[in-house]
Amino acid sequence: MAVMKLYGSLLSTAMGRVVACLYEKGLDFEFIPVDMKSGEHKKEPFLSLNPFGQVPAFVDGDLKLFESRAITQYIAHEYADKGTPLVVPGKQMAIVSVWMEVEAHQYDQPAGKLVWELGYKPHFGMQPDNAVVEENEGKLGKVLDVYEARLSQSKYIGGDTFTLADLHHLPTLSYLMDTPAKKLIESRPKVSAWVTDITSRPAWCKAIEFRKQQ
Amino acid sequence: MAVMKLYGSPLSSAVWRVLASLYEKGLDFEFIPPFGQVPAFVDGDLKLFESRAITQYISHEYADKGTPLVVPGKQMAIVSVWMEVEAHQYDPLAGKLAWELGYKPHFGMQPDNAVVEENEGKLGKVLDVYEARLSQSKYIGGDTFTLADLHHLPTLSFLMDTPAKKLIESRPKVSAWVADITSRPAWCKVVEFRKQH
């Protein structure tokens, strides 16, 4: 059977989400780099893998997928019996699902904007926009206050065990911890302990190594 | 067993998303006006929020009732892709247009024409992808109506009552799809509900 293929760029947080998932599951895959600098992702043949021209794209046999959170959910269900369980049975999954939506709709926007301003821009020799940084630090702070309360009742964000709800946060959290915005995390004890826990998972450490080696 | 409770504002498109799934499933529920972030949902001792988590819970828990809103096997991965597309590619743009052209006039405010123009341009590009997709697939996630289609209903419905409807009407496959899904009996019930509250 053909090995799974993951198309993308190592700088991409969305790509990191899928790599983390594949490593948690102990699955083999082939990484096919997409040259975003030359606009490869906006042209054919990449557009036939993702018509929105974004990374990552994923192929498993004759199944072609895009959108990182659809890919991770597919992997988590299709390979449920391999490696770390990333979904849970029964009604508990509804709670995990709530916090997956929270990551996508409440957390990711302000976190993503901060990663862009404080992480990517300096990397490309650009100046951060301080007004945008301040606004999004304020917004992210309010979201993390909710997380602080949640993590006082629950070991992981979706419940008692590590699931996709935690995993989906890893790429942006990891980037933020290398920027001044880390103060938002460090000033909240439960959030801080949770971030330390999930970013030290062997599969995430492997994902970071993978990024460095390419 | 206690009846399910939906907490929310009758004005909220996220509330309508949940209503659509409850009506598709023919499920009884109690509607309770505003409470914190809308919507919130209670089924027995399970408390949920985020409309797309609620609709997914309803679809799986009540899989055998009313309209099937999820599909078995690997096909669900494709439905899942287009659910993510709705949430990440479509909704931020459609939501801004619904706010500028739908809600603002309702509250006596003027739309910001620059924001409208920018988001109409971006939404047009997304709908070009939908036009290509719907040339290969009857519904957005595959051959049958699923959550991937349903999640679009509230904002689509809003947009069809504004000048932005031209973005839909100018694309034949998208237009036919919108006409199809907005004429579903369960969606018509949501529109009725909205009028009565």
Short mmCIF file of C-alpha atoms in Angstrom, two decimals:
data_model
loop_
_atom_site.label_atom_id
_atom_site.label_comp_id
_atom_site.label_asym_id
_atom_site.label_seq_id
_atom_site.Cartn_x
_atom_site.Cartn_y
_atom_site.Cartn_z
CA MET A 1 0.00 0.00 0.00
CA ALA A 2 1.27 3.44 -0.96
CA VAL A 3 2.69 5.55 1.85
CA MET A 4 0.71 8.64 2.87
CA LYS A 5 1.90 11.90 1.33
CA LEU A 6 1.94 15.27 3.06
CA TYR A 7 2.47 18.34 0.90
CA GLY A 8 3.47 21.58 2.56
CA SER A 9 5.97 23.98 4.01
CA LEU A 10 7.79 23.41 7.28
CA LEU A 11 7.19 26.99 8.42
CA SER A 12 3.42 26.48 8.28
CA THR A 13 1.56 26.07 11.58
CA ALA A 14 -1.21 24.17 9.78
CA MET A 15 1.38 21.70 8.48
CA GLY A 16 2.76 21.32 12.03
CA ARG A 17 -0.69 20.26 13.20
CA VAL A 18 -0.70 17.31 10.76
CA VAL A 19 2.93 16.31 11.43
CA ALA A 20 2.19 16.22 15.19
CA CYS A 21 -0.79 13.96 14.53
CA LEU A 22 1.18 11.57 12.28
CA TYR A 23 3.96 11.27 14.88
CA GLU A 24 1.49 10.71 17.76
CA LYS A 25 0.10 7.83 15.72
CA GLY A 26 3.56 6.50 14.78
CA LEU A 27 2.63 6.60 11.08
CA ASP A 28 5.04 6.73 8.14
CA PHE A 29 4.59 9.44 5.58
CA GLU A 30 6.39 11.11 2.69
CA PHE A 31 6.95 14.86 2.99
CA ILE A 32 6.74 16.71 -0.31
CA PRO A 33 7.89 20.34 0.03
CA VAL A 34 5.88 23.05 -1.69
CA ASP A 35 7.89 26.14 -2.64
CA MET A 36 5.67 28.91 -1.34
CA LYS A 37 8.20 31.64 -2.16
CA SER A 38 7.78 30.92 -5.86
CA GLY A 39 3.99 30.65 -5.48
CA GLU A 40 3.89 26.90 -6.19
CA HIS A 41 0.87 26.58 -3.89
CA LYS A 42 -1.18 28.95 -6.04
CA LYS A 43 -0.66 27.04 -9.30
CA GLU A 44 -1.33 23.64 -10.78
CA PRO A 45 -0.66 20.86 -10.00
CA PHE A 46 -0.96 21.87 -6.34
CA LEU A 47 -4.40 23.49 -6.88
CA SER A 48 -5.83 20.11 -7.83
CA LEU A 49 -4.87 18.96 -4.31
CA ASN A 50 -6.19 22.11 -2.59
CA PRO A 51 -8.28 24.45 -4.76
CA PHE A 52 -7.81 27.20 -2.13
CA GLY A 53 -4.06 27.21 -2.75
CA GLN A 54 -3.03 26.65 0.88
CA VAL A 55 -0.79 24.16 2.66
CA PRO A 56 -0.99 21.39 3.72
CA ALA A 57 -2.55 18.89 1.32
CA PHE A 58 -2.66 15.16 2.08
CA VAL A 59 -3.05 11.97 0.07
CA ASP A 60 -3.84 8.52 1.53
CA GLY A 61 -4.37 6.05 -1.32
CA ASP A 62 -7.11 7.55 -3.48
CA LEU A 63 -8.29 9.91 -0.74
CA LYS A 64 -7.20 13.53 -1.24
CA LEU A 65 -7.74 15.91 1.66
CA PHE A 66 -6.96 19.49 2.67
CA GLU A 67 -7.67 21.72 5.73
CA SER A 68 -5.34 20.60 8.54
CA ARG A 69 -8.12 19.91 11.05
CA ALA A 70 -10.01 17.68 8.56
CA ILE A 71 -6.75 15.78 7.92
CA THR A 72 -6.00 15.29 11.64
CA GLN A 73 -9.57 14.11 12.28
CA TYR A 74 -9.33 11.62 9.40
CA ILE A 75 -6.01 10.28 10.74
CA ALA A 76 -7.36 10.10 14.31
CA HIS A 77 -10.40 8.04 13.26
CA GLU A 78 -8.92 5.93 10.44
CA TYR A 79 -5.91 4.92 12.55
CA ALA A 80 -7.74 4.85 15.87
CA ASP A 81 -5.94 1.68 16.96
CA LYS A 82 -2.43 3.00 16.31
CA GLY A 83 -0.28 5.03 18.68
CA THR A 84 -1.92 7.66 20.94
CA PRO A 85 -5.74 7.75 20.99
CA LEU A 86 -6.59 11.29 19.82
CA VAL A 87 -10.38 10.99 19.98
CA VAL A 88 -12.53 9.51 22.76
CA PRO A 89 -15.60 7.26 22.69
CA GLY A 90 -19.21 8.24 23.41
CA LYS A 91 -20.56 11.56 24.65
CA GLN A 92 -17.14 12.68 25.89
CA MET A 93 -16.27 13.33 22.24
CA ALA A 94 -18.89 16.10 22.20
CA ILE A 95 -16.83 17.95 24.85
CA VAL A 96 -13.60 17.39 22.92
CA SER A 97 -15.44 18.71 19.86
CA VAL A 98 -16.46 21.90 21.73
CA TRP A 99 -12.81 22.64 22.58
CA MET A 100 -11.70 21.83 19.02
CA GLU A 101 -14.16 24.50 17.87
CA VAL A 102 -12.84 26.88 20.56
CA GLU A 103 -9.28 26.41 19.25
CA ALA A 104 -10.43 27.09 15.70
CA HIS A 105 -12.79 30.01 16.36
CA GLN A 106 -11.69 31.72 19.60
CA TYR A 107 -7.99 30.97 20.02
CA ASP A 108 -6.47 30.57 16.54
CA GLN A 109 -7.25 34.05 15.18
CA PRO A 110 -5.53 36.14 17.85
CA ALA A 111 -2.78 33.52 18.32
CA GLY A 112 -2.22 33.27 14.56
CA LYS A 113 -1.99 37.07 14.21
CA LEU A 114 0.58 37.23 17.03
CA VAL A 115 2.60 34.38 15.46
CA TRP A 116 2.62 36.36 12.20
CA GLU A 117 3.65 39.66 13.80
CA LEU A 118 6.16 38.35 16.36
CA GLY A 119 7.33 35.09 14.75
CA TYR A 120 7.19 35.21 10.97
CA LYS A 121 7.70 38.94 10.29
CA PRO A 122 11.09 39.17 12.07
CA HIS A 123 12.10 35.97 10.21
CA PHE A 124 11.38 37.78 6.93
CA GLY A 125 13.13 40.97 8.10
CA MET A 126 9.87 42.90 8.61
CA GLN A 127 8.80 45.09 11.56
CA PRO A 128 5.91 43.95 13.77
CA ASP A 129 2.87 46.26 13.85
CA ASN A 130 2.67 47.20 17.53
CA ALA A 131 -1.00 48.18 17.37
CA VAL A 132 -1.91 44.74 16.00
CA VAL A 133 0.28 43.05 18.61
CA GLU A 134 -1.34 44.96 21.47
CA GLU A 135 -4.87 44.34 20.23
CA ASN A 136 -4.35 40.62 19.78
CA GLU A 137 -2.48 40.18 23.05
CA GLY A 138 -5.55 41.68 24.73
CA LYS A 139 -7.91 39.33 22.88
CA LEU A 140 -5.75 36.26 23.45
CA GLY A 141 -5.46 37.15 27.15
CA LYS A 142 -9.25 37.01 27.52
CA VAL A 143 -9.38 33.63 25.76
CA LEU A 144 -6.59 32.31 27.99
CA ASP A 145 -8.54 33.44 31.07
CA VAL A 146 -11.27 31.02 29.96
CA TYR A 147 -8.61 28.34 29.43
CA GLU A 148 -7.22 28.97 32.94
CA ALA A 149 -10.67 28.30 34.40
CA ARG A 150 -11.20 25.27 32.18
CA LEU A 151 -7.80 23.74 33.06
CA SER A 152 -8.61 24.12 36.77
CA GLN A 153 -11.37 21.53 36.21
CA SER A 154 -9.83 19.41 33.51
CA LYS A 155 -6.29 18.03 33.07
CA TYR A 156 -6.32 18.54 29.30
CA ILE A 157 -8.39 21.04 27.36
CA GLY A 158 -10.96 18.47 26.14
CA GLY A 159 -11.07 16.25 29.23
CA ASP A 160 -8.87 13.87 31.22
CA THR A 161 -6.70 12.71 28.32
CA PHE A 162 -4.63 14.34 25.56
CA THR A 163 -6.76 14.63 22.39
CA LEU A 164 -6.91 16.51 19.10
CA ALA A 165 -8.32 19.48 21.07
CA ASP A 166 -4.89 19.91 22.73
CA LEU A 167 -2.89 18.87 19.65
CA HIS A 168 -4.41 21.51 17.39
CA HIS A 169 -2.92 24.24 19.61
CA LEU A 170 0.66 22.95 19.47
CA PRO A 171 2.10 24.77 16.45
CA THR A 172 0.95 28.27 17.41
CA LEU A 173 1.65 27.75 21.15
CA SER A 174 5.13 26.57 20.31
CA TYR A 175 5.80 29.65 18.15
CA LEU A 176 4.38 32.00 20.80
CA MET A 177 6.67 30.55 23.50
CA ASP A 178 9.61 31.87 21.43
CA THR A 179 8.24 35.43 21.39
CA PRO A 180 7.49 38.15 23.99
CA ALA A 181 3.84 37.00 23.87
CA LYS A 182 4.90 34.05 26.03
CA LYS A 183 4.13 36.27 29.01
CA LEU A 184 0.43 35.64 28.33
CA ILE A 185 1.03 31.95 29.01
CA GLU A 186 3.59 32.24 31.78
CA SER A 187 1.34 34.53 33.84
CA ARG A 188 -1.42 31.87 33.98
CA PRO A 189 -0.35 28.85 36.11
CA LYS A 190 -2.74 26.21 34.77
CA VAL A 191 -2.25 27.29 31.15
CA SER A 192 1.51 27.38 31.69
CA ALA A 193 1.58 23.85 33.13
CA TRP A 194 -0.61 22.58 30.28
CA VAL A 195 1.61 24.19 27.62
CA THR A 196 4.75 22.74 29.25
CA ASP A 197 3.12 19.30 29.34
CA ILE A 198 1.92 19.14 25.76
CA THR A 199 4.96 20.78 24.16
CA SER A 200 7.25 18.26 25.83
CA ARG A 201 5.44 15.26 24.36
CA PRO A 202 7.89 13.04 22.39
CA ALA A 203 5.80 13.30 19.20
CA TRP A 204 5.91 17.13 19.34
CA CYS A 205 9.64 17.12 20.01
CA LYS A 206 10.01 14.90 16.92
CA ALA A 207 7.94 17.35 14.87
CA ILE A 208 10.29 20.20 15.90
CA GLU A 209 13.35 18.09 15.02
CA PHE A 210 11.81 17.25 11.66
CA ARG A 211 11.34 20.98 10.97
CA LYS A 212 14.98 21.72 11.83
CA GLN A 213 16.40 18.97 9.66
CA GLN A 214 14.66 19.91 6.41
CA MET B 1 -35.61 12.07 30.12
CA ALA B 2 -35.36 15.86 30.22
CA VAL B 3 -35.96 17.63 26.91
CA MET B 4 -32.90 19.22 25.22
CA LYS B 5 -32.49 22.95 25.81
CA LEU B 6 -31.13 25.51 23.34
CA TYR B 7 -30.07 28.83 24.86
CA GLY B 8 -29.61 31.72 22.48
CA SER B 9 -30.75 34.84 20.72
CA PRO B 10 -33.29 34.43 17.92
CA LEU B 11 -31.11 36.92 15.92
CA SER B 12 -28.00 34.74 15.93
CA SER B 13 -26.94 32.87 12.80
CA ALA B 14 -25.07 30.41 15.00
CA VAL B 15 -28.37 29.65 16.77
CA TRP B 16 -30.05 29.05 13.42
CA ARG B 17 -27.31 26.56 12.52
CA VAL B 18 -28.28 24.49 15.57
CA LEU B 19 -32.02 24.93 14.90
CA ALA B 20 -31.54 23.63 11.35
CA SER B 21 -29.97 20.39 12.65
CA LEU B 22 -32.69 19.92 15.31
CA TYR B 23 -35.43 20.39 12.71
CA GLU B 24 -33.67 18.10 10.19
CA LYS B 25 -33.65 15.44 12.90
CA GLY B 26 -37.26 16.09 13.97
CA LEU B 27 -36.14 16.43 17.60
CA ASP B 28 -38.05 18.14 20.40
CA PHE B 29 -36.30 20.92 22.26
CA GLU B 30 -36.96 23.89 24.49
CA PHE B 31 -35.72 27.31 23.33
CA ILE B 32 -34.53 29.66 26.07
CA PRO B 33 -33.64 33.31 25.28
CA PRO B 34 -30.09 34.80 25.72
CA PHE B 35 -27.49 33.32 28.06
CA GLY B 36 -23.80 34.31 27.86
CA GLN B 37 -22.26 33.31 24.54
CA VAL B 38 -24.87 32.12 22.09
CA PRO B 39 -25.75 29.38 21.52
CA ALA B 40 -25.41 27.10 24.50
CA PHE B 41 -27.03 23.69 24.57
CA VAL B 42 -27.98 21.21 27.27
CA ASP B 43 -28.87 17.55 26.74
CA GLY B 44 -29.25 15.78 30.10
CA ASP B 45 -26.00 16.46 31.96
CA LEU B 46 -24.08 17.35 28.78
CA LYS B 47 -23.49 21.10 28.35
CA LEU B 48 -22.14 22.28 25.01
CA PHE B 49 -21.37 25.52 23.18
CA GLU B 50 -19.94 26.42 19.72
CA SER B 51 -22.67 25.81 17.12
CA ARG B 52 -20.60 23.41 14.99
CA ALA B 53 -19.77 21.22 18.02
CA ILE B 54 -23.49 21.16 18.89
CA THR B 55 -24.60 20.20 15.37
CA GLN B 56 -21.95 17.46 15.22
CA TYR B 57 -23.08 16.08 18.58
CA ILE B 58 -26.75 16.07 17.43
CA SER B 59 -25.81 14.38 14.14
CA HIS B 60 -23.93 11.53 15.78
CA GLU B 61 -26.03 11.05 18.91
CA TYR B 62 -29.29 11.04 16.93
CA ALA B 63 -27.86 9.38 13.81
CA ASP B 64 -30.94 7.20 13.38
CA LYS B 65 -33.46 10.05 13.53
CA GLY B 66 -34.65 12.23 10.66
CA THR B 67 -32.15 13.26 7.97
CA PRO B 68 -28.71 11.61 8.08
CA LEU B 69 -26.31 14.58 8.42
CA VAL B 70 -23.06 12.58 8.50
CA VAL B 71 -21.94 9.70 6.26
CA PRO B 72 -20.18 6.40 7.01
CA GLY B 73 -16.55 5.49 6.28
CA LYS B 74 -13.93 7.46 4.37
CA GLN B 75 -16.57 9.65 2.71
CA MET B 76 -16.85 11.46 6.06
CA ALA B 77 -13.28 12.69 5.59
CA ILE B 78 -14.45 14.57 2.47
CA VAL B 79 -17.49 15.99 4.30
CA SER B 80 -15.07 17.03 7.05
CA VAL B 81 -12.85 18.90 4.54
CA TRP B 82 -15.84 20.97 3.35
CA MET B 83 -17.00 21.58 6.94
CA GLU B 84 -13.55 23.09 7.57
CA VAL B 85 -13.85 25.09 4.32
CA GLU B 86 -17.16 26.56 5.53
CA ALA B 87 -15.63 27.48 8.87
CA HIS B 88 -12.28 28.85 7.69
CA GLN B 89 -12.65 30.01 4.06
CA TYR B 90 -16.32 30.93 3.69
CA ASP B 91 -17.68 32.01 7.08
CA PRO B 92 -15.22 34.84 7.96
CA LEU B 93 -16.11 36.56 4.66
CA ALA B 94 -19.83 35.76 4.54
CA GLY B 95 -20.14 36.70 8.20
CA LYS B 96 -18.60 40.15 7.58
CA LEU B 97 -20.95 40.76 4.65
CA ALA B 98 -23.95 39.56 6.68
CA TRP B 99 -22.92 42.05 9.40
CA GLU B 100 -22.43 44.99 7.01
CA LEU B 101 -25.42 44.38 4.72
CA GLY B 102 -27.82 42.49 6.98
CA TYR B 103 -27.43 43.33 10.68
CA LYS B 104 -26.17 46.95 10.43
CA PRO B 105 -29.19 48.26 8.47
CA HIS B 106 -31.43 46.40 10.95
CA PHE B 107 -29.82 48.43 13.75
CA GLY B 108 -30.01 51.68 11.76
CA MET B 109 -26.25 51.77 10.98
CA GLN B 110 -24.53 52.50 7.63
CA PRO B 111 -22.57 49.70 5.91
CA ASP B 112 -18.84 50.34 5.42
CA ASN B 113 -18.50 50.22 1.63
CA ALA B 114 -14.77 49.49 1.69
CA VAL B 115 -15.32 46.44 3.89
CA VAL B 116 -18.22 45.30 1.67
CA GLU B 117 -16.16 45.61 -1.50
CA GLU B 118 -13.15 43.81 -0.06
CA ASN B 119 -15.17 40.91 1.27
CA GLU B 120 -17.32 40.58 -1.85
CA GLY B 121 -14.09 40.20 -3.83
CA LYS B 122 -12.73 37.55 -1.50
CA LEU B 123 -16.05 35.68 -1.21
CA GLY B 124 -16.31 35.68 -5.02
CA LYS B 125 -13.01 33.80 -5.21
CA VAL B 126 -14.22 31.25 -2.65
CA LEU B 127 -17.47 30.81 -4.56
CA ASP B 128 -15.47 30.17 -7.76
CA VAL B 129 -14.01 27.14 -5.97
CA TYR B 130 -17.53 26.14 -4.89
CA GLU B 131 -18.74 26.46 -8.52
CA ALA B 132 -16.03 24.01 -9.63
CA ARG B 133 -16.77 21.68 -6.70
CA LEU B 134 -20.53 21.66 -7.35
CA SER B 135 -19.88 20.75 -10.98
CA GLN B 136 -18.50 17.44 -9.69
CA SER B 137 -20.65 16.92 -6.63
CA LYS B 138 -24.40 17.39 -6.05
CA TYR B 139 -23.89 18.73 -2.52
CA ILE B 140 -20.82 20.42 -1.14
CA GLY B 141 -19.57 17.35 0.79
CA GLY B 142 -20.66 14.65 -1.67
CA ASP B 143 -23.83 13.11 -3.14
CA THR B 144 -26.09 13.76 -0.18
CA PHE B 145 -27.05 16.72 2.02
CA THR B 146 -24.81 16.78 5.11
CA LEU B 147 -23.63 19.12 7.87
CA ALA B 148 -21.19 20.59 5.34
CA ASP B 149 -24.17 22.10 3.46
CA LEU B 150 -26.23 22.83 6.58
CA HIS B 151 -23.54 24.94 8.25
CA HIS B 152 -23.78 27.44 5.36
CA LEU B 153 -27.53 27.98 5.64
CA PRO B 154 -27.74 30.89 8.10
CA THR B 155 -25.27 33.18 6.34
CA LEU B 156 -26.39 32.14 2.83
CA SER B 157 -29.95 32.92 3.79
CA PHE B 158 -28.92 36.37 5.07
CA LEU B 159 -26.88 37.13 1.95
CA MET B 160 -29.78 36.26 -0.39
CA ASP B 161 -31.69 39.17 1.18
CA THR B 162 -28.89 41.66 0.41
CA PRO B 163 -27.19 43.05 -2.73
CA ALA B 164 -24.43 40.46 -2.16
CA LYS B 165 -26.84 37.88 -3.58
CA LYS B 166 -25.38 38.75 -6.99
CA LEU B 167 -22.30 36.72 -6.00
CA ILE B 168 -24.51 33.64 -5.80
CA GLU B 169 -26.88 34.39 -8.68
CA SER B 170 -23.99 34.85 -11.11
CA ARG B 171 -22.71 31.31 -10.49
CA PRO B 172 -25.14 28.69 -11.87
CA LYS B 173 -24.09 25.66 -9.83
CA VAL B 174 -23.80 27.66 -6.60
CA SER B 175 -27.15 29.29 -7.33
CA ALA B 176 -28.88 25.94 -7.87
CA TRP B 177 -27.31 24.54 -4.70
CA VAL B 178 -28.40 27.53 -2.61
CA ALA B 179 -31.95 27.33 -4.04
CA ASP B 180 -32.03 23.61 -3.19
CA ILE B 181 -30.78 23.77 0.39
CA THR B 182 -32.66 26.92 1.40
CA SER B 183 -35.95 25.34 0.27
CA ARG B 184 -35.58 22.32 2.55
CA PRO B 185 -38.59 21.99 4.91
CA ALA B 186 -36.37 22.03 8.02
CA TRP B 187 -34.75 25.30 6.91
CA CYS B 188 -38.14 26.84 6.15
CA LYS B 189 -39.10 25.97 9.76
CA VAL B 190 -36.02 27.89 11.03
CA VAL B 191 -37.04 30.92 8.95
CA GLU B 192 -40.59 30.69 10.44
CA PHE B 193 -39.11 30.43 13.95
CA ARG B 194 -37.05 33.57 13.29
CA LYS B 195 -40.15 35.49 12.17
CA GLN B 196 -42.13 34.48 15.23
CA HIS B 197 -39.48 35.57 17.77
#
